[in-house]
PDB file of C-alpha atoms in Angstrom:
ATOM      1  CA  MET A 274    -115.677 -15.066  90.142  1.00  0.00           C
ATOM      2  CA  GLU A 275    -116.163 -14.772  86.040  1.00  0.00           C
ATOM      3  CA  ASP A 276    -114.510 -17.667  84.091  1.00  0.00           C
ATOM      4  CA  ASN A 277    -112.473 -15.349  81.450  1.00  0.00           C
ATOM      5  CA  SER A 278    -111.108 -18.562  79.802  1.00  0.00           C
ATOM      6  CA  LYS A 279    -114.012 -18.642  77.726  1.00  0.00           C
ATOM      7  CA  PRO A 280    -114.081 -16.026  75.153  1.00  0.00           C
ATOM      8  CA  PRO A 281    -117.365 -13.510  74.700  1.00  0.00           C
ATOM      9  CA  THR A 282    -119.876 -14.548  72.305  1.00  0.00           C
ATOM     10  CA  LEU A 283    -119.925 -11.786  70.071  1.00  0.00           C
ATOM     11  CA  TYR A 284    -123.549 -11.226  69.936  1.00  0.00           C
ATOM     12  CA  LEU A 285    -123.677 -10.177  73.585  1.00  0.00           C
ATOM     13  CA  MET A 286    -120.865  -7.590  72.940  1.00  0.00           C
ATOM     14  CA  SER A 287    -121.305  -3.967  72.402  1.00  0.00           C
ATOM     15  CA  THR A 288    -120.502  -2.461  69.022  1.00  0.00           C
ATOM     16  CA  GLY A 289    -117.320  -0.989  70.623  1.00  0.00           C
ATOM     17  CA  ASP A 290    -116.327  -4.066  72.048  1.00  0.00           C
ATOM     18  CA  LYS A 291    -116.676  -5.765  68.883  1.00  0.00           C
ATOM     19  CA  GLU A 292    -114.667  -3.342  66.945  1.00  0.00           C
ATOM     20  CA  SER A 293    -111.703  -3.584  69.772  1.00  0.00           C
ATOM     21  CA  MET A 294    -111.916  -7.414  69.750  1.00  0.00           C
ATOM     22  CA  MET A 295    -111.748  -7.054  65.794  1.00  0.00           C
ATOM     23  CA  ASN A 296    -108.795  -4.565  66.040  1.00  0.00           C
ATOM     24  CA  SER A 297    -107.335  -7.003  68.517  1.00  0.00           C
ATOM     25  CA  ILE A 298    -107.885 -10.348  66.144  1.00  0.00           C
ATOM     26  CA  LEU A 299    -106.286  -7.962  63.329  1.00  0.00           C
ATOM     27  CA  ALA A 300    -103.684  -6.822  65.016  1.00  0.00           C
ATOM     28  CA  GLN A 301    -102.863 -10.541  66.308  1.00  0.00           C
ATOM     29  CA  MET A 302    -103.325 -11.834  62.826  1.00  0.00           C
ATOM     30  CA  ASN A 303    -100.796  -9.148  61.424  1.00  0.00           C
ATOM     31  CA  LEU A 304     -98.638 -10.722  64.026  1.00  0.00           C
ATOM     32  CA  VAL A 305     -98.999 -13.588  62.792  1.00  0.00           C
ATOM     33  CA  ARG A 306     -98.598 -12.823  59.340  1.00  0.00           C
ATOM     34  CA  GLU A 307     -95.428 -11.191  60.396  1.00  0.00           C
ATOM     35  CA  PHE A 308     -94.359 -14.384  62.254  1.00  0.00           C
ATOM     36  CA  ASP A 309     -95.229 -16.338  59.017  1.00  0.00           C
ATOM     37  CA  ALA A 310     -93.078 -13.807  56.679  1.00  0.00           C
ATOM     38  CA  HIS A 311     -90.145 -13.931  59.210  1.00  0.00           C
ATOM     39  CA  ALA A 312     -90.446 -17.461  59.273  1.00  0.00           C
ATOM     40  CA  ASN A 313     -90.752 -17.863  55.369  1.00  0.00           C
ATOM     41  CA  GLN A 314     -87.551 -15.498  55.479  1.00  0.00           C
ATOM     42  CA  TYR A 315     -85.878 -17.474  58.149  1.00  0.00           C
ATOM     43  CA  ARG A 316     -86.666 -21.034  55.839  1.00  0.00           C
ATOM     44  CA  ALA A 317     -85.469 -19.039  52.825  1.00  0.00           C
ATOM     45  CA  LEU A 318     -82.162 -17.986  54.607  1.00  0.00           C
ATOM     46  CA  ARG A 319     -81.697 -21.736  55.756  1.00  0.00           C
ATOM     47  CA  ASN A 320     -82.559 -23.277  52.610  1.00  0.00           C
ATOM     48  CA  ALA A 321     -80.109 -20.376  50.727  1.00  0.00           C
ATOM     49  CA  SER A 322     -77.536 -21.566  53.819  1.00  0.00           C
ATOM     50  CA  VAL A 323     -77.470 -25.236  52.794  1.00  0.00           C
ATOM     51  CA  VAL A 324     -77.134 -24.022  49.395  1.00  0.00           C
ATOM     52  CA  LEU A 325     -74.198 -22.134  50.279  1.00  0.00           C
ATOM     53  CA  ALA A 326     -73.249 -24.915  52.114  1.00  0.00           C
ATOM     54  CA  GLY A 327     -73.292 -27.179  49.328  1.00  0.00           C
ATOM     55  CA  ASP A 328     -71.752 -24.621  47.102  1.00  0.00           C
ATOM     56  CA  ARG A 329     -69.145 -24.328  49.823  1.00  0.00           C
ATOM     57  CA  LEU A 330     -68.195 -27.913  49.721  1.00  0.00           C
ATOM     58  CA  ASN A 331     -68.394 -28.192  45.906  1.00  0.00           C
ATOM     59  CA  PHE A 332     -65.830 -25.060  45.885  1.00  0.00           C
ATOM     60  CA  ASP A 333     -63.702 -26.830  48.476  1.00  0.00           C
ATOM     61  CA  ASN A 334     -63.908 -29.977  46.000  1.00  0.00           C
ATOM     62  CA  LYS A 335     -63.061 -28.038  43.156  1.00  0.00           C
ATOM     63  CA  LEU A 336     -60.429 -26.238  45.109  1.00  0.00           C
ATOM     64  CA  LYS A 337     -58.887 -29.217  46.008  1.00  0.00           C
ATOM     65  CA  GLN A 338     -59.208 -30.751  42.571  1.00  0.00           C
ATOM     66  CA  ALA A 339     -57.749 -27.585  40.806  1.00  0.00           C
ATOM     67  CA  LEU A 340     -54.689 -27.630  43.281  1.00  0.00           C
ATOM     68  CA  LYS A 341     -54.364 -31.298  42.830  1.00  0.00           C
ATOM     69  CA  GLU A 342     -54.605 -30.629  38.999  1.00  0.00           C
ATOM     70  CA  ASN A 343     -51.823 -27.725  39.526  1.00  0.00           C
ATOM     71  CA  GLY A 344     -49.846 -29.971  41.500  1.00  0.00           C
ATOM     72  CA  ASP A 345     -50.155 -32.533  38.505  1.00  0.00           C
ATOM     73  CA  LEU A 346     -49.302 -29.579  36.002  1.00  0.00           C
ATOM     74  CA  LYS A 347     -46.266 -28.437  37.593  1.00  0.00           C
ATOM     75  CA  ALA A 348     -44.851 -32.032  37.628  1.00  0.00           C
ATOM     76  CA  ILE A 349     -45.886 -32.344  33.915  1.00  0.00           C
ATOM     77  CA  ASP A 350     -44.112 -28.796  33.357  1.00  0.00           C
ATOM     78  CA  TRP A 351     -41.187 -29.689  35.446  1.00  0.00           C
ATOM     79  CA  ASN A 352     -40.904 -33.063  33.394  1.00  0.00           C
ATOM     80  CA  LEU A 353     -41.276 -31.214  29.833  1.00  0.00           C
ATOM     81  CA  GLU A 354     -38.480 -28.738  30.916  1.00  0.00           C
ATOM     82  CA  ALA A 355     -36.361 -31.726  32.235  1.00  0.00           C
ATOM     83  CA  GLU A 356     -37.110 -33.269  28.803  1.00  0.00           C
ATOM     84  CA  GLY A 357     -36.561 -29.805  26.999  1.00  0.00           C
ATOM     85  CA  ASN A 358     -33.155 -29.874  28.521  1.00  0.00           C
ATOM     86  CA  ALA A 359     -32.310 -33.058  27.546  1.00  0.00           C
ATOM     87  CA  SER A 360     -33.549 -32.520  24.078  1.00  0.00           C
ATOM     88  CA  GLN A 361     -31.391 -29.347  23.884  1.00  0.00           C
ATOM     89  CA  HIS A 362     -28.442 -31.329  25.279  1.00  0.00           C
ATOM     90  CA  ASP A 363     -29.155 -33.636  22.470  1.00  0.00           C
ATOM     91  CA  VAL A 364     -29.419 -31.096  19.828  1.00  0.00           C
ATOM     92  CA  GLU A 365     -26.095 -29.796  21.145  1.00  0.00           C
ATOM     93  CA  THR A 366     -24.574 -33.041  21.226  1.00  0.00           C
ATOM     94  CA  MET A 367     -25.400 -33.836  17.659  1.00  0.00           C
ATOM     95  CA  GLU A 368     -24.254 -30.093  16.523  1.00  0.00           C
ATOM     96  CA  GLU A 369     -21.066 -30.871  18.018  1.00  0.00           C
ATOM     97  CA  THR A 370     -20.795 -34.873  16.541  1.00  0.00           C
ATOM     98  CA  ILE A 371     -21.859 -32.605  13.178  1.00  0.00           C
ATOM     99  CA  HIS A 372     -19.449 -29.972  13.625  1.00  0.00           C
ATOM    100  CA  PHE A 373     -16.645 -32.888  14.296  1.00  0.00           C
ATOM    101  CA  MET A 374     -17.630 -35.004  11.350  1.00  0.00           C
ATOM    102  CA  SER A 375     -17.876 -32.300   9.046  1.00  0.00           C
ATOM    103  CA  LYS A 376     -13.980 -31.474   9.891  1.00  0.00           C
ATOM    104  CA  ARG A 377     -13.197 -35.328   9.741  1.00  0.00           C
ATOM    105  CA  MET A 378     -14.866 -35.293   6.020  1.00  0.00           C
ATOM    106  CA  ASP A 379     -13.029 -32.047   5.516  1.00  0.00           C
ATOM    107  CA  LEU A 380      -9.369 -33.725   6.634  1.00  0.00           C
ATOM    108  CA  GLN A 381     -10.779 -36.952   4.799  1.00  0.00           C
ATOM    109  CA  ASP A 382     -11.227 -35.054   1.568  1.00  0.00           C
ATOM    110  CA  GLU A 383      -7.748 -32.989   2.027  1.00  0.00           C
ATOM    111  CA  THR A 384      -6.405 -36.643   2.582  1.00  0.00           C
ATOM    112  CA  ILE A 385      -8.018 -37.989  -0.649  1.00  0.00           C
ATOM    113  CA  ASN A 386      -7.007 -35.044  -2.547  1.00  0.00           C
ATOM    114  CA  ASP A 387      -3.629 -35.430  -1.503  1.00  0.00           C
ATOM    115  CA  LEU A 388      -3.584 -39.130  -2.131  1.00  0.00           C
ATOM    116  CA  GLN A 389      -4.963 -38.270  -5.793  1.00  0.00           C
ATOM    117  CA  TYR A 390      -1.992 -35.762  -6.188  1.00  0.00           C
ATOM    118  CA  GLN A 391       0.287 -38.561  -5.117  1.00  0.00           C
ATOM    119  CA  LEU A 392      -1.364 -40.972  -7.213  1.00  0.00           C
ATOM    120  CA  ALA A 393      -0.732 -38.528 -10.285  1.00  0.00           C
ATOM    121  CA  ALA A 394       2.781 -37.936  -9.535  1.00  0.00           C
ATOM    122  CA  GLN A 395       3.424 -41.851  -9.134  1.00  0.00           C
ATOM    123  CA  LYS A 396       1.558 -42.167 -12.633  1.00  0.00           C
ATOM    124  CA  LEU A 397       4.208 -39.208 -14.073  1.00  0.00           C
ATOM    125  CA  LYS A 398       6.897 -40.971 -12.468  1.00  0.00           C
ATOM    126  CA  GLU A 399       5.754 -44.312 -13.945  1.00  0.00           C
ATOM    127  CA  ASN A 400       5.114 -42.918 -17.420  1.00  0.00           C
ATOM    128  CA  LYS A 401       8.487 -41.387 -17.243  1.00  0.00           C
ATOM    129  CA  LEU A 402       9.913 -44.598 -15.921  1.00  0.00           C
ATOM    130  CA  ILE A 403       8.116 -46.627 -18.987  1.00  0.00           C
ATOM    131  CA  GLU A 404       9.437 -43.514 -21.168  1.00  0.00           C
ATOM    132  CA  ASP A 405      12.759 -43.814 -20.119  1.00  0.00           C
ATOM    133  CA  ASN A 406      12.612 -47.757 -20.196  1.00  0.00           C
ATOM    134  CA  LEU A 407      11.800 -47.730 -23.931  1.00  0.00           C
ATOM    135  CA  GLN A 408      14.796 -45.446 -24.333  1.00  0.00           C
ATOM    136  CA  LEU A 409      16.617 -47.485 -22.691  1.00  0.00           C
ATOM    137  CA  ASN A 410      15.200 -50.711 -25.008  1.00  0.00           C
ATOM    138  CA  GLU A 411      16.173 -48.391 -28.240  1.00  0.00           C
ATOM    139  CA  ASN A 412      19.528 -47.688 -27.032  1.00  0.00           C
ATOM    140  CA  LEU A 413      20.027 -50.946 -25.894  1.00  0.00           C
ATOM    141  CA  LYS A 414      18.707 -52.093 -29.380  1.00  0.00           C
ATOM    142  CA  THR A 415      21.249 -49.309 -30.858  1.00  0.00           C
ATOM    143  CA  SER A 416      23.896 -50.504 -28.573  1.00  0.00           C
ATOM    144  CA  VAL A 417      23.441 -54.292 -29.801  1.00  0.00           C
ATOM    145  CA  ALA A 418      23.663 -53.692 -33.213  1.00  0.00           C
ATOM    146  CA  GLN A 419      26.385 -51.340 -32.553  1.00  0.00           C
ATOM    147  CA  ASN A 420      28.309 -53.985 -30.481  1.00  0.00           C
ATOM    148  CA  ALA A 421      27.032 -56.613 -33.613  1.00  0.00           C
ATOM    149  CA  THR A 422      28.744 -54.264 -36.170  1.00  0.00           C
ATOM    150  CA  LEU A 423      32.234 -53.798 -34.061  1.00  0.00           C
ATOM    151  CA  GLN A 424      32.153 -57.335 -33.509  1.00  0.00           C
ATOM    152  CA  GLU A 425      32.083 -57.715 -37.005  1.00  0.00           C
ATOM    153  CA  GLU A 426      34.562 -55.237 -37.641  1.00  0.00           C
ATOM    154  CA  VAL A 427      36.757 -56.761 -34.806  1.00  0.00           C
ATOM    155  CA  ILE A 428      36.687 -59.904 -36.931  1.00  0.00           C
ATOM    156  CA  ALA A 429      37.486 -58.395 -39.915  1.00  0.00           C
ATOM    157  CA  LEU A 430      40.360 -56.709 -38.492  1.00  0.00           C
ATOM    158  CA  ARG A 431      41.555 -59.785 -36.836  1.00  0.00           C
ATOM    159  CA  LYS A 432      41.178 -61.348 -40.235  1.00  0.00           C
ATOM    160  CA  ASN A 433      42.930 -58.520 -41.731  1.00  0.00           C
ATOM    161  CA  ASP A 434      45.377 -58.646 -39.000  1.00  0.00           C
ATOM    162  CA  MET A 435      45.844 -62.690 -39.695  1.00  0.00           C
ATOM    163  CA  THR A 436      46.261 -62.131 -42.918  1.00  0.00           C
ATOM    164  CA  ARG A 437      48.900 -59.642 -42.841  1.00  0.00           C
ATOM    165  CA  VAL A 438      50.462 -61.715 -40.203  1.00  0.00           C
ATOM    166  CA  LEU A 439      50.158 -64.658 -42.361  1.00  0.00           C
ATOM    167  CA  LEU A 440      51.692 -62.259 -45.607  1.00  0.00           C
ATOM    168  CA  GLU A 441      54.265 -61.319 -43.444  1.00  0.00           C
ATOM    169  CA  LYS A 442      55.347 -64.807 -42.494  1.00  0.00           C
ATOM    170  CA  PHE A 443      55.241 -65.821 -45.942  1.00  0.00           C
ATOM    171  CA  ARG A 444      57.251 -62.733 -46.673  1.00  0.00           C
ATOM    172  CA  SER A 445      60.020 -63.364 -44.343  1.00  0.00           C
TER     173      SER A 445
END
């Protein structure tokens, strides 16, 4: 039996066998190159898969972060809305307070005007009373003077009456 495990030596081979062997080697080398190309494609795909897995993990983390931020923003929005509503309520309350204060000030102005009119009327009455009092004082002075004159006349008349009575007594 022949030992086929050893490759035949090239210098013992015929040209056709050499060409056939070379073609076979080239075909095998082409297969090896094709296998290497597929292996390289596989490695590239595997690397791309690792990158994509990393990208997906990053995307998932970013998504989780975005969802958390979205929740935080919703909470902030809700708080701002609540604060806005509270501020609006405060503004409305202040507007009502200002409205009532304005009405109260109007009423106070009316009261002040009424009191000023009453004070002016009181001053007029006081001035009238002062004038009346001065007139009464004048009248009193006149009455006192008239009374003094009348008393003098009465005294004079009494003197005349007494004189007449005395004269009549002396005549009688």
